[in-house]
XYZ file of C-alpha atoms in Angstrom:
400
model
C 106.474 74.567 61.907
C 108.069 73.030 64.977
C 111.445 74.651 65.651
C 113.773 72.134 67.207
C 116.439 73.124 69.721
C 119.114 71.883 67.331
C 117.850 74.505 64.849
C 117.774 77.325 67.394
C 114.425 76.625 69.068
C 113.765 76.427 72.797
C 114.709 73.021 74.231
C 112.097 71.011 76.082
C 114.437 70.711 79.035
C 117.486 72.474 80.471
C 117.442 70.907 83.945
C 120.023 68.155 84.542
C 119.021 64.570 85.236
C 120.305 62.817 88.393
C 124.046 62.223 88.516
C 125.525 58.754 88.769
C 126.881 57.184 90.923
C 124.866 57.796 94.064
C 126.844 57.316 97.282
C 126.931 58.502 100.854
C 128.112 58.032 104.419
C 127.760 54.258 104.356
C 130.242 53.783 101.508
C 132.680 56.147 103.224
C 132.404 54.324 106.566
C 132.796 50.861 105.041
C 135.791 51.957 102.947
C 137.521 53.357 106.032
C 136.870 50.097 107.873
C 138.723 48.236 105.134
C 141.529 50.805 105.041
C 142.102 50.632 108.793
C 141.868 46.832 108.875
C 144.950 46.456 106.686
C 143.219 43.533 104.967
C 142.590 44.938 101.523
C 142.759 41.942 99.189
C 140.209 39.320 98.291
C 142.248 36.485 99.801
C 141.195 37.543 103.314
C 137.556 38.411 102.719
C 135.245 39.992 105.220
C 133.271 42.570 103.254
C 133.313 40.256 100.215
C 131.814 37.387 102.228
C 129.043 39.669 103.465
C 128.496 40.979 99.935
C 128.285 37.490 98.417
C 125.770 36.340 101.021
C 123.596 39.424 100.603
C 123.729 39.402 96.807
C 122.806 35.705 96.662
C 119.877 36.296 99.026
C 118.520 39.173 96.923
C 118.477 36.925 93.843
C 117.227 33.703 95.484
C 120.525 31.910 94.862
C 122.328 29.507 97.179
C 125.888 30.439 96.210
C 127.790 33.529 95.065
C 131.358 34.004 93.856
C 132.724 37.526 93.395
C 135.061 38.205 90.459
C 137.000 41.109 88.959
C 134.399 42.006 86.319
C 131.305 40.794 84.515
C 133.193 39.652 81.409
C 135.394 37.322 83.428
C 132.268 36.219 85.282
C 130.825 34.748 82.065
C 134.176 33.150 81.177
C 134.432 31.482 84.583
C 130.785 30.387 84.519
C 131.199 28.765 81.099
C 134.376 26.963 82.126
C 132.907 25.848 85.453
C 129.931 24.480 83.499
C 132.234 22.328 81.360
C 132.451 24.382 78.158
C 135.800 23.892 76.440
C 137.710 25.300 73.464
C 135.926 24.431 70.217
C 132.506 24.076 71.854
C 129.704 26.315 70.569
C 127.825 28.778 72.762
C 124.551 30.217 71.450
C 123.947 33.871 72.357
C 122.164 36.987 71.058
C 123.942 39.453 68.762
C 122.222 42.482 70.331
C 124.466 42.767 73.387
C 127.766 44.220 74.566
C 130.823 42.657 72.942
C 131.893 41.115 76.266
C 129.172 38.465 75.961
C 131.026 37.118 72.928
C 134.616 37.798 74.016
C 134.023 35.984 77.314
C 133.802 32.687 75.405
C 136.377 33.597 72.755
C 138.884 34.216 75.552
C 139.387 30.446 75.808
C 138.311 29.363 72.326
C 134.635 28.581 72.782
C 132.777 29.761 69.686
C 129.864 32.232 69.792
C 126.900 31.300 67.609
C 124.485 34.196 67.176
C 120.726 33.619 67.278
C 118.507 36.617 66.543
C 116.383 38.505 69.055
C 112.636 39.022 69.305
C 111.440 42.132 67.539
C 109.065 43.274 70.282
C 111.262 42.564 73.336
C 114.876 42.670 72.005
C 115.480 39.496 74.022
C 117.092 36.299 72.704
C 114.479 34.438 70.627
C 114.106 30.895 72.057
C 112.903 29.495 68.736
C 115.993 30.852 66.960
C 118.097 29.277 69.708
C 116.629 25.845 69.143
C 117.202 26.133 65.394
C 120.886 26.965 65.998
C 121.711 23.909 68.113
C 124.295 21.517 66.648
C 126.219 18.541 68.074
C 128.949 21.021 69.085
C 126.601 23.210 71.159
C 127.359 23.037 74.861
C 125.712 26.130 76.327
C 123.266 28.980 75.848
C 124.077 32.445 77.138
C 120.998 34.626 77.341
C 121.257 38.355 78.070
C 118.680 40.123 80.217
C 118.955 43.164 77.985
C 118.147 46.532 79.520
C 117.210 44.868 82.813
C 114.244 42.858 81.493
C 114.521 39.092 82.052
C 114.606 36.869 78.977
C 111.980 34.145 78.508
C 113.648 31.878 81.054
C 110.808 29.357 81.089
C 111.153 28.545 77.392
C 114.955 28.776 77.335
C 115.218 26.390 80.274
C 112.910 23.912 78.515
C 115.170 23.994 75.457
C 118.367 23.727 77.484
C 117.069 20.796 79.524
C 115.768 18.920 76.488
C 119.113 19.217 74.684
C 121.278 18.748 77.828
C 122.812 22.212 77.482
C 124.036 24.570 80.166
C 122.054 27.809 80.484
C 124.006 30.885 81.601
C 122.305 34.203 82.387
C 124.256 37.334 81.459
C 122.557 39.533 84.055
C 124.999 42.443 83.824
C 122.138 44.911 83.327
C 119.590 43.188 85.539
C 120.552 43.423 89.213
C 117.361 42.844 91.204
C 115.184 41.816 88.249
C 112.733 38.929 88.680
C 111.052 36.356 86.444
C 107.868 34.857 87.924
C 108.887 36.164 91.345
C 112.389 34.675 91.330
C 115.616 36.616 90.986
C 117.575 36.493 87.752
C 120.903 34.726 88.014
C 119.303 31.834 89.912
C 117.054 30.629 87.073
C 119.570 28.916 84.780
C 122.640 26.886 85.733
C 124.623 30.035 86.538
C 124.110 33.779 86.332
C 126.666 36.571 86.055
C 126.534 40.262 86.966
C 128.612 43.379 86.373
C 129.402 46.221 88.772
C 131.088 48.419 86.154
C 130.646 52.178 86.568
C 127.434 52.539 84.554
C 125.613 49.632 86.201
C 122.707 49.969 88.625
C 124.954 48.686 91.420
C 128.436 50.077 90.916
C 131.936 49.682 92.341
C 133.792 51.011 89.310
C 134.619 47.454 88.229
C 133.668 44.050 89.561
C 131.333 41.133 88.985
C 129.429 38.260 90.578
C 128.521 34.683 89.681
C 125.408 33.075 91.174
C 124.239 29.466 91.131
C 122.152 26.968 93.095
C 124.554 24.124 92.253
C 127.279 23.570 94.873
C 129.609 21.764 92.472
C 129.400 24.636 89.955
C 129.953 27.166 92.747
C 133.006 25.301 94.032
C 134.514 25.071 90.549
C 133.855 28.777 89.888
C 135.497 29.613 93.226
C 138.515 27.458 92.352
C 138.955 29.007 88.905
C 138.784 32.446 90.527
C 141.236 31.517 93.291
C 144.215 30.133 91.368
C 142.893 26.573 91.317
C 142.683 26.190 95.098
C 139.796 24.320 96.728
C 137.702 25.905 99.443
C 138.879 23.756 102.378
C 142.346 23.092 100.997
C 145.782 24.366 101.974
C 147.127 27.656 100.623
C 149.442 25.959 98.128
C 147.019 23.137 97.292
C 146.161 23.850 93.642
C 143.918 21.142 92.208
C 142.805 22.950 89.056
C 144.295 25.482 86.672
C 142.856 28.789 87.795
C 143.701 32.469 87.984
C 143.598 35.252 90.533
C 140.289 36.858 89.550
C 139.251 38.129 92.976
C 137.719 41.490 93.777
C 139.197 43.578 96.574
C 137.727 44.352 99.966
C 137.444 48.007 98.913
C 135.054 47.042 96.113
C 133.106 44.843 98.497
C 132.714 47.781 100.871
C 131.402 50.085 98.138
C 128.960 47.448 96.918
C 127.544 46.803 100.385
C 126.778 50.499 100.557
C 125.277 50.483 97.076
C 123.003 47.553 97.908
C 121.499 49.501 100.804
C 119.745 51.695 98.199
C 118.855 48.978 95.708
C 115.217 48.355 96.665
C 114.341 52.047 96.668
C 116.110 52.687 93.362
C 114.495 49.643 91.736
C 111.058 50.934 92.714
C 111.764 54.416 91.314
C 113.168 53.094 88.017
C 110.296 50.679 87.565
C 107.650 53.314 88.291
C 109.239 55.745 85.854
C 109.811 53.064 83.219
C 106.147 52.075 83.276
C 105.098 55.727 83.019
C 107.470 56.380 80.125
C 106.014 53.412 78.258
C 102.517 54.807 78.735
C 103.584 58.222 77.468
C 105.634 57.050 74.479
C 103.018 54.533 73.361
C 100.839 57.532 72.458
C 103.468 58.929 70.064
C 103.021 58.110 66.391
C 106.281 56.922 64.857
C 107.516 55.342 68.094
C 107.221 51.720 69.190
C 107.597 50.663 72.828
C 108.792 47.206 73.848
C 106.448 44.455 74.960
C 106.821 43.496 78.602
C 106.239 39.796 79.207
C 103.702 39.445 82.054
C 106.033 36.914 83.715
C 108.505 39.725 84.410
C 107.628 40.501 88.006
C 110.399 43.086 88.367
C 112.243 44.978 85.626
C 115.645 46.433 86.565
C 115.540 49.203 83.894
C 119.264 49.595 83.421
C 118.144 51.017 80.088
C 114.856 52.321 78.836
C 114.792 51.166 75.213
C 112.320 52.175 72.533
C 112.273 51.983 68.741
C 111.578 54.120 65.740
C 108.638 52.559 63.898
C 109.691 50.793 60.652
C 108.262 53.375 58.236
C 109.941 56.254 60.050
C 113.184 54.301 60.572
C 113.455 53.656 56.844
C 113.111 57.350 56.010
C 115.447 59.012 58.555
C 118.976 58.678 59.917
C 118.777 57.267 63.459
C 121.841 59.203 64.592
C 120.235 62.414 63.357
C 117.120 61.648 65.412
C 119.273 60.993 68.478
C 121.146 64.284 68.020
C 117.837 66.154 67.806
C 116.448 64.515 70.959
C 119.701 65.176 72.813
C 119.534 68.845 71.846
C 116.148 68.982 73.594
C 117.957 68.141 76.854
C 117.376 64.389 76.937
C 120.330 61.970 77.383
C 119.857 59.325 74.666
C 122.213 57.048 72.772
C 122.193 54.732 69.771
C 122.968 51.467 71.526
C 124.826 48.419 70.295
C 126.253 47.510 66.929
C 125.036 43.964 66.246
C 127.818 41.503 67.084
C 127.150 39.204 64.132
C 128.616 42.018 61.994
C 131.516 42.938 64.282
C 134.808 42.410 62.451
C 136.850 41.822 65.590
C 134.486 39.074 66.731
C 134.340 37.459 63.289
C 138.135 37.649 62.933
C 138.590 35.924 66.278
C 136.095 33.184 65.423
C 138.003 32.633 62.184
C 141.286 32.470 64.098
C 139.935 29.711 66.333
C 137.996 27.745 63.694
C 139.816 28.434 60.434
C 136.665 29.682 58.705
C 134.673 32.901 58.743
C 131.038 32.418 59.763
C 127.985 34.185 58.403
C 124.883 34.716 60.540
C 121.392 35.851 59.617
C 120.166 38.206 62.335
C 118.028 40.771 60.478
C 116.122 41.973 63.539
C 119.260 42.744 65.522
C 120.834 44.352 62.469
C 117.894 46.681 61.913
C 117.650 47.531 65.600
C 121.269 48.604 65.757
C 121.402 50.459 62.459
C 117.964 52.061 62.251
C 115.602 51.633 65.173
C 116.749 51.306 68.780
C 117.230 54.324 71.050
C 118.301 54.180 74.685
C 117.683 56.276 77.779
C 120.093 55.325 80.579
C 119.203 54.292 84.109
C 120.215 57.473 85.928
C 117.518 59.395 84.029
C 114.952 56.958 85.428
C 115.910 58.020 88.960
C 114.351 61.438 88.272
C 110.823 62.620 89.094
C 107.555 61.811 87.336
C 107.520 65.231 85.667
C 110.907 64.453 84.118
C 109.428 61.422 82.328
C 106.915 63.798 80.745
C 109.868 65.878 79.523
C 111.461 62.824 77.896
C 108.224 61.900 76.163
C 107.589 65.490 75.088
C 111.058 65.792 73.551
C 110.700 62.531 71.634
C 107.254 63.554 70.393
C 108.498 66.995 69.346
C 111.341 65.524 67.287
C 109.264 62.786 65.699
C 106.482 65.203 64.765
C 109.001 67.539 63.149
C 110.357 64.644 61.089
C 106.865 63.630 60.030
C 105.990 67.188 58.972
C 109.222 67.600 56.976
C 108.747 64.236 55.371
Protein backbone atom coordinates (compact mmCIF):
# COMPACT_ATOMS: atom_id res chain seq x y z
CA UNK A 1 0.00 0.00 0.00
CA UNK A 2 1.05 3.58 -0.66
CA UNK A 3 1.24 5.51 2.61
CA UNK A 4 0.35 9.12 2.00
CA UNK A 5 1.90 11.95 3.99
CA UNK A 6 -1.55 12.88 5.29
CA UNK A 7 -1.70 9.39 6.85
CA UNK A 8 1.78 9.59 8.38
CA UNK A 9 3.89 8.65 5.36
CA UNK A 10 6.94 10.51 4.07
CA UNK A 11 5.98 13.51 1.93
CA UNK A 12 7.30 13.76 -1.60
CA UNK A 13 8.64 17.21 -0.85
CA UNK A 14 9.61 19.32 2.17
CA UNK A 15 11.54 22.05 0.33
CA UNK A 16 9.68 25.36 -0.10
CA UNK A 17 8.73 26.70 -3.51
CA UNK A 18 9.85 30.22 -4.55
CA UNK A 19 8.33 33.06 -2.55
CA UNK A 20 6.23 35.75 -4.17
CA UNK A 21 6.63 38.64 -4.84
CA UNK A 22 10.11 38.88 -6.30
CA UNK A 23 11.69 42.33 -5.97
CA UNK A 24 15.06 43.97 -5.72
CA UNK A 25 17.20 47.09 -5.97
CA UNK A 26 15.33 48.50 -8.95
CA UNK A 27 11.99 48.69 -7.13
CA UNK A 28 13.70 50.28 -4.13
CA UNK A 29 15.47 52.89 -6.27
CA UNK A 30 12.36 53.80 -8.26
CA UNK A 31 10.24 54.08 -5.10
CA UNK A 32 12.77 56.44 -3.53
CA UNK A 33 12.76 58.55 -6.68
CA UNK A 34 9.01 59.00 -6.31
CA UNK A 35 9.28 59.68 -2.58
CA UNK A 36 11.93 62.36 -3.04
CA UNK A 37 10.12 63.95 -5.99
CA UNK A 38 7.13 64.89 -3.83
CA UNK A 39 4.89 64.01 -6.77
CA UNK A 40 3.13 60.92 -5.50
CA UNK A 41 -0.30 60.99 -7.14
CA UNK A 42 -1.46 59.92 -10.56
CA UNK A 43 -2.45 63.45 -11.58
CA UNK A 44 1.21 64.35 -12.16
CA UNK A 45 2.46 61.18 -13.80
CA UNK A 46 6.04 60.40 -14.63
CA UNK A 47 6.52 56.76 -13.67
CA UNK A 48 2.93 56.02 -14.76
CA UNK A 49 3.55 57.49 -18.22
CA UNK A 50 6.66 55.35 -18.60
CA UNK A 51 4.77 52.31 -17.33
CA UNK A 52 1.85 52.82 -19.74
CA UNK A 53 4.17 53.20 -22.72
CA UNK A 54 6.20 50.12 -21.81
CA UNK A 55 3.17 47.96 -21.02
CA UNK A 56 1.47 48.91 -24.30
CA UNK A 57 4.65 48.09 -26.23
CA UNK A 58 4.96 44.64 -24.62
CA UNK A 59 1.40 43.79 -25.71
CA UNK A 60 1.46 45.37 -29.20
CA UNK A 61 -1.10 48.01 -28.23
CA UNK A 62 -1.16 51.67 -29.24
CA UNK A 63 -2.67 53.06 -26.04
CA UNK A 64 -2.64 52.28 -22.32
CA UNK A 65 -4.59 53.74 -19.41
CA UNK A 66 -3.61 52.81 -15.85
CA UNK A 67 -6.37 52.33 -13.26
CA UNK A 68 -6.72 51.44 -9.58
CA UNK A 69 -7.42 47.73 -10.13
CA UNK A 70 -8.38 45.13 -12.70
CA UNK A 71 -12.06 45.06 -11.71
CA UNK A 72 -12.45 48.78 -12.36
CA UNK A 73 -10.47 48.27 -15.56
CA UNK A 74 -13.25 46.06 -16.98
CA UNK A 75 -15.93 48.49 -15.78
CA UNK A 76 -14.22 51.43 -17.48
CA UNK A 77 -13.56 49.43 -20.66
CA UNK A 78 -17.22 48.41 -20.92
CA UNK A 79 -18.45 51.95 -20.35
CA UNK A 80 -15.91 53.44 -22.76
CA UNK A 81 -17.11 50.90 -25.34
CA UNK A 82 -20.69 52.13 -25.00
CA UNK A 83 -22.21 49.46 -22.75
CA UNK A 84 -24.98 50.91 -20.59
CA UNK A 85 -27.25 49.79 -17.74
CA UNK A 86 -29.62 47.06 -18.93
CA UNK A 87 -27.33 45.90 -21.74
CA UNK A 88 -26.20 42.26 -21.70
CA UNK A 89 -22.56 41.20 -21.54
CA UNK A 90 -21.70 37.58 -22.39
CA UNK A 91 -18.90 36.09 -20.28
CA UNK A 92 -17.69 32.73 -18.93
CA UNK A 93 -18.83 31.46 -15.52
CA UNK A 94 -15.44 29.88 -14.73
CA UNK A 95 -13.69 33.07 -13.63
CA UNK A 96 -13.16 35.33 -10.63
CA UNK A 97 -16.31 37.11 -9.46
CA UNK A 98 -14.87 40.49 -10.52
CA UNK A 99 -15.53 39.67 -14.18
CA UNK A 100 -19.25 39.72 -13.38
CA UNK A 101 -19.29 42.46 -10.73
CA UNK A 102 -17.44 44.83 -13.08
CA UNK A 103 -20.56 45.02 -15.27
CA UNK A 104 -23.06 44.77 -12.41
CA UNK A 105 -21.43 47.83 -10.85
CA UNK A 106 -23.35 50.01 -13.32
CA UNK A 107 -26.25 47.71 -14.16
CA UNK A 108 -25.02 45.86 -17.23
CA UNK A 109 -26.19 42.25 -16.99
CA UNK A 110 -23.81 39.26 -17.12
CA UNK A 111 -24.97 36.40 -19.33
CA UNK A 112 -22.97 33.23 -18.71
CA UNK A 113 -21.88 31.03 -21.62
CA UNK A 114 -20.13 27.77 -20.74
CA UNK A 115 -16.45 26.99 -21.23
CA UNK A 116 -14.69 24.40 -23.35
CA UNK A 117 -14.05 21.16 -21.53
CA UNK A 118 -10.48 20.68 -22.77
CA UNK A 119 -9.23 24.28 -22.43
CA UNK A 120 -11.47 25.87 -19.73
CA UNK A 121 -11.74 28.89 -22.04
CA UNK A 122 -14.98 30.61 -23.07
CA UNK A 123 -16.66 28.46 -25.75
CA UNK A 124 -17.23 30.64 -28.85
CA UNK A 125 -20.14 28.49 -30.03
CA UNK A 126 -21.90 28.91 -26.68
CA UNK A 127 -21.30 32.65 -26.97
CA UNK A 128 -23.00 32.86 -30.34
CA UNK A 129 -25.98 30.90 -29.04
CA UNK A 130 -26.37 33.35 -26.13
CA UNK A 131 -26.57 36.52 -28.23
CA UNK A 132 -29.86 38.45 -28.00
CA UNK A 133 -30.95 41.92 -29.19
CA UNK A 134 -29.83 43.24 -25.78
CA UNK A 135 -26.26 41.92 -26.11
CA UNK A 136 -23.71 44.70 -26.44
CA UNK A 137 -20.40 43.08 -25.54
CA UNK A 138 -18.45 39.88 -24.97
CA UNK A 139 -15.94 39.64 -22.15
CA UNK A 140 -13.58 36.73 -22.61
CA UNK A 141 -11.18 35.67 -19.85
CA UNK A 142 -7.68 34.42 -20.65
CA UNK A 143 -7.96 31.93 -17.83
CA UNK A 144 -4.74 30.79 -16.19
CA UNK A 145 -2.69 32.86 -18.64
CA UNK A 146 -3.73 30.99 -21.80
CA UNK A 147 -5.33 33.18 -24.48
CA UNK A 148 -8.91 32.41 -25.47
CA UNK A 149 -9.77 31.59 -29.09
CA UNK A 150 -9.53 35.23 -30.14
CA UNK A 151 -9.81 34.48 -33.85
CA UNK A 152 -13.24 32.88 -33.52
CA UNK A 153 -14.49 35.29 -30.85
CA UNK A 154 -13.51 38.27 -32.97
CA UNK A 155 -15.36 36.79 -35.97
CA UNK A 156 -18.50 36.46 -33.84
CA UNK A 157 -18.17 39.92 -32.33
CA UNK A 158 -17.63 41.57 -35.71
CA UNK A 159 -20.52 39.74 -37.36
CA UNK A 160 -22.95 40.77 -34.61
CA UNK A 161 -21.48 44.30 -34.13
CA UNK A 162 -20.50 43.57 -30.52
CA UNK A 163 -17.61 44.93 -28.51
CA UNK A 164 -15.00 42.34 -27.50
CA UNK A 165 -13.22 42.94 -24.18
CA UNK A 166 -10.30 40.78 -23.02
CA UNK A 167 -10.10 40.14 -19.27
CA UNK A 168 -6.34 39.56 -19.27
CA UNK A 169 -5.87 39.76 -15.50
CA UNK A 170 -3.99 36.44 -15.48
CA UNK A 171 -2.26 36.82 -18.83
CA UNK A 172 0.40 39.54 -18.72
CA UNK A 173 2.78 38.84 -21.61
CA UNK A 174 0.69 36.09 -23.23
CA UNK A 175 0.40 35.99 -27.03
CA UNK A 176 -2.09 34.69 -29.59
CA UNK A 177 -0.60 34.10 -33.05
CA UNK A 178 2.40 36.23 -32.08
CA UNK A 179 0.40 39.23 -30.87
CA UNK A 180 0.00 40.32 -27.27
CA UNK A 181 -3.27 39.77 -25.46
CA UNK A 182 -5.14 42.95 -24.62
CA UNK A 183 -4.59 44.29 -28.14
CA UNK A 184 -6.65 41.64 -29.96
CA UNK A 185 -10.20 42.73 -29.13
CA UNK A 186 -11.57 46.26 -28.78
CA UNK A 187 -10.01 46.66 -25.33
CA UNK A 188 -8.06 44.52 -22.89
CA UNK A 189 -7.73 44.82 -19.12
CA UNK A 190 -5.07 43.62 -16.69
CA UNK A 191 -4.65 43.27 -12.93
CA UNK A 192 -1.59 43.95 -10.79
CA UNK A 193 -3.09 42.55 -7.58
CA UNK A 194 -0.67 40.82 -5.20
CA UNK A 195 -0.94 37.31 -6.66
CA UNK A 196 -0.52 38.37 -10.29
CA UNK A 197 2.57 37.71 -12.41
CA UNK A 198 3.31 41.44 -12.41
CA UNK A 199 2.42 42.85 -9.01
CA UNK A 200 2.11 46.22 -7.28
CA UNK A 201 -0.23 45.07 -4.51
CA UNK A 202 -3.19 46.58 -6.37
CA UNK A 203 -3.57 48.25 -9.73
CA UNK A 204 -4.71 47.65 -13.29
CA UNK A 205 -4.29 48.60 -16.94
CA UNK A 206 -6.51 49.06 -19.98
CA UNK A 207 -5.09 48.58 -23.48
CA UNK A 208 -6.58 49.38 -26.87
CA UNK A 209 -5.60 50.26 -30.44
CA UNK A 210 -8.56 52.64 -30.78
CA UNK A 211 -7.75 56.27 -29.90
CA UNK A 212 -11.37 57.21 -29.24
CA UNK A 213 -11.79 54.30 -26.80
CA UNK A 214 -8.49 55.19 -25.12
CA UNK A 215 -9.51 58.84 -24.72
CA UNK A 216 -12.88 57.88 -23.24
CA UNK A 217 -11.26 55.39 -20.84
CA UNK A 218 -8.79 58.10 -19.78
CA UNK A 219 -11.63 60.57 -19.22
CA UNK A 220 -13.69 58.12 -17.14
CA UNK A 221 -10.59 57.44 -15.05
CA UNK A 222 -9.76 61.13 -14.64
CA UNK A 223 -13.01 62.61 -13.34
CA UNK A 224 -14.43 63.28 -16.80
CA UNK A 225 -11.59 65.55 -17.93
CA UNK A 226 -10.27 65.42 -21.50
CA UNK A 227 -6.60 64.92 -22.23
CA UNK A 228 -5.82 68.41 -23.58
CA UNK A 229 -8.46 70.21 -21.54
CA UNK A 230 -8.23 72.52 -18.54
CA UNK A 231 -8.06 71.15 -15.00
CA UNK A 232 -11.70 71.98 -14.25
CA UNK A 233 -12.96 71.12 -17.74
CA UNK A 234 -15.15 68.07 -17.09
CA UNK A 235 -16.89 66.92 -20.27
CA UNK A 236 -18.03 63.50 -19.07
CA UNK A 237 -19.11 61.95 -15.80
CA UNK A 238 -16.03 60.18 -14.53
CA UNK A 239 -14.28 59.21 -11.33
CA UNK A 240 -10.81 59.41 -9.84
CA UNK A 241 -9.60 55.89 -10.65
CA UNK A 242 -5.90 56.66 -11.05
CA UNK A 243 -3.01 54.61 -9.75
CA UNK A 244 -0.26 56.32 -7.78
CA UNK A 245 3.31 57.00 -8.82
CA UNK A 246 4.47 54.56 -6.14
CA UNK A 247 2.61 51.73 -7.88
CA UNK A 248 4.02 52.82 -11.22
CA UNK A 249 7.53 52.65 -9.77
CA UNK A 250 7.04 49.12 -8.43
CA UNK A 251 5.58 47.94 -11.73
CA UNK A 252 8.45 49.33 -13.79
CA UNK A 253 10.76 47.27 -11.62
CA UNK A 254 8.55 44.21 -11.95
CA UNK A 255 8.48 44.49 -15.74
CA UNK A 256 12.28 44.33 -15.85
CA UNK A 257 11.98 40.63 -14.91
CA UNK A 258 8.94 39.77 -17.00
CA UNK A 259 10.64 38.18 -20.02
CA UNK A 260 12.85 35.94 -17.90
CA UNK A 261 9.98 34.88 -15.65
CA UNK A 262 7.70 34.19 -18.62
CA UNK A 263 10.33 31.90 -20.12
CA UNK A 264 10.78 29.98 -16.84
CA UNK A 265 7.03 29.56 -16.26
CA UNK A 266 6.43 28.45 -19.82
CA UNK A 267 9.28 25.93 -19.77
CA UNK A 268 8.07 24.46 -16.49
CA UNK A 269 4.43 24.48 -17.57
CA UNK A 270 5.24 22.50 -20.71
CA UNK A 271 7.29 20.01 -18.68
CA UNK A 272 4.53 19.59 -16.10
CA UNK A 273 2.05 18.84 -18.87
CA UNK A 274 4.36 16.15 -20.23
CA UNK A 275 4.76 14.59 -16.79
CA UNK A 276 1.10 14.72 -15.74
CA UNK A 277 -0.16 13.43 -19.08
CA UNK A 278 1.44 10.09 -18.15
CA UNK A 279 -0.63 9.81 -14.95
CA UNK A 280 -3.77 7.70 -15.14
CA UNK A 281 -6.72 9.50 -13.59
CA UNK A 282 -5.43 12.96 -14.55
CA UNK A 283 -6.34 15.03 -17.59
CA UNK A 284 -4.17 17.91 -18.81
CA UNK A 285 -5.57 20.86 -20.75
CA UNK A 286 -5.30 21.18 -24.51
CA UNK A 287 -3.07 24.01 -25.65
CA UNK A 288 -4.31 25.64 -28.86
CA UNK A 289 -1.37 25.78 -31.32
CA UNK A 290 -2.19 29.46 -31.95
CA UNK A 291 -1.06 30.27 -28.41
CA UNK A 292 2.46 31.47 -29.10
CA UNK A 293 3.11 32.38 -25.46
CA UNK A 294 1.30 31.15 -22.35
CA UNK A 295 1.59 33.33 -19.23
CA UNK A 296 0.97 30.44 -16.77
CA UNK A 297 -0.50 32.48 -13.95
CA UNK A 298 -1.98 29.12 -13.02
CA UNK A 299 -1.14 25.59 -13.98
CA UNK A 300 -4.55 23.92 -14.18
CA UNK A 301 -5.27 20.22 -14.55
CA UNK A 302 -8.32 18.03 -14.01
CA UNK A 303 -9.32 14.83 -12.33
CA UNK A 304 -10.54 12.46 -15.05
CA UNK A 305 -14.36 12.03 -15.04
CA UNK A 306 -14.42 8.49 -13.63
CA UNK A 307 -12.10 9.40 -10.76
CA UNK A 308 -13.83 12.76 -10.17
CA UNK A 309 -17.18 11.02 -9.75
CA UNK A 310 -15.81 8.64 -7.12
CA UNK A 311 -13.77 10.97 -4.86
CA UNK A 312 -14.11 14.30 -3.05
CA UNK A 313 -12.00 16.89 -4.88
CA UNK A 314 -11.18 18.75 -1.67
CA UNK A 315 -9.93 15.51 -0.14
CA UNK A 316 -7.63 14.98 -3.13
CA UNK A 317 -6.32 18.54 -2.78
CA UNK A 318 -5.63 18.05 0.94
CA UNK A 319 -3.68 14.87 0.18
CA UNK A 320 -1.58 16.54 -2.53
CA UNK A 321 -0.92 19.52 -0.26
CA UNK A 322 0.27 17.20 2.49
CA UNK A 323 2.89 15.91 0.04
CA UNK A 324 4.38 19.43 -0.01
CA UNK A 325 2.71 20.76 -3.15
CA UNK A 326 0.79 24.09 -3.06
CA UNK A 327 -2.54 23.34 -4.79
CA UNK A 328 -6.02 24.81 -4.55
CA UNK A 329 -9.55 24.06 -5.69
CA UNK A 330 -10.13 27.07 -7.90
CA UNK A 331 -13.32 28.95 -8.68
CA UNK A 332 -16.92 28.32 -7.77
CA UNK A 333 -18.86 28.68 -11.03
CA UNK A 334 -20.44 32.14 -11.17
CA UNK A 335 -23.70 30.97 -12.73
CA UNK A 336 -24.44 29.43 -9.30
CA UNK A 337 -23.18 32.32 -7.16
CA UNK A 338 -26.04 33.67 -5.04
CA UNK A 339 -24.59 37.17 -4.73
CA UNK A 340 -24.29 37.49 -8.51
CA UNK A 341 -27.77 36.07 -9.13
CA UNK A 342 -29.27 38.32 -6.44
CA UNK A 343 -27.70 41.37 -8.03
CA UNK A 344 -28.91 40.42 -11.51
CA UNK A 345 -32.40 40.02 -10.05
CA UNK A 346 -32.13 43.43 -8.38
CA UNK A 347 -31.33 45.08 -11.70
CA UNK A 348 -33.74 43.10 -13.91
CA UNK A 349 -36.57 42.08 -11.60
CA UNK A 350 -36.18 38.38 -12.42
CA UNK A 351 -33.79 35.63 -11.38
CA UNK A 352 -31.98 34.02 -14.31
CA UNK A 353 -31.06 30.38 -14.76
CA UNK A 354 -28.04 29.33 -16.81
CA UNK A 355 -26.96 25.94 -18.09
CA UNK A 356 -23.19 25.67 -17.69
CA UNK A 357 -22.57 21.99 -16.86
CA UNK A 358 -18.89 21.99 -17.82
CA UNK A 359 -18.04 24.93 -15.57
CA UNK A 360 -20.15 23.45 -12.79
CA UNK A 361 -18.36 20.11 -12.90
CA UNK A 362 -14.95 21.76 -13.14
CA UNK A 363 -15.53 23.80 -10.02
CA UNK A 364 -17.20 21.10 -7.95
CA UNK A 365 -15.34 17.96 -8.99
CA UNK A 366 -12.45 18.30 -11.40
CA UNK A 367 -10.20 21.35 -11.58
CA UNK A 368 -7.03 21.67 -9.48
CA UNK A 369 -4.64 24.61 -9.58
CA UNK A 370 -0.92 25.09 -9.04
CA UNK A 371 -0.06 28.79 -8.68
CA UNK A 372 2.48 30.75 -10.69
CA UNK A 373 5.19 31.08 -8.05
CA UNK A 374 5.64 27.29 -8.05
CA UNK A 375 6.37 27.49 -11.78
CA UNK A 376 9.35 29.75 -11.04
CA UNK A 377 11.12 26.77 -9.43
CA UNK A 378 13.60 24.37 -11.04
CA UNK A 379 12.95 21.50 -13.44
CA UNK A 380 13.42 18.96 -10.64
CA UNK A 381 10.62 20.66 -8.70
CA UNK A 382 8.17 19.96 -11.55
CA UNK A 383 9.04 16.28 -11.16
CA UNK A 384 8.12 16.60 -7.47
CA UNK A 385 4.72 18.07 -8.35
CA UNK A 386 4.02 15.28 -10.82
CA UNK A 387 5.25 12.62 -8.40
CA UNK A 388 2.99 13.89 -5.62
CA UNK A 389 -0.07 13.98 -7.87
CA UNK A 390 0.69 10.47 -9.15
CA UNK A 391 1.21 9.15 -5.62
CA UNK A 392 -2.15 10.49 -4.44
CA UNK A 393 -4.08 9.38 -7.50
CA UNK A 394 -2.59 5.88 -7.38
CA UNK A 395 -3.53 5.57 -3.72
CA UNK A 396 -7.11 6.55 -4.55
CA UNK A 397 -7.24 4.04 -7.38
CA UNK A 398 -5.93 1.23 -5.16
CA UNK A 399 -8.41 2.03 -2.36
CA UNK A 400 -11.24 2.26 -4.82
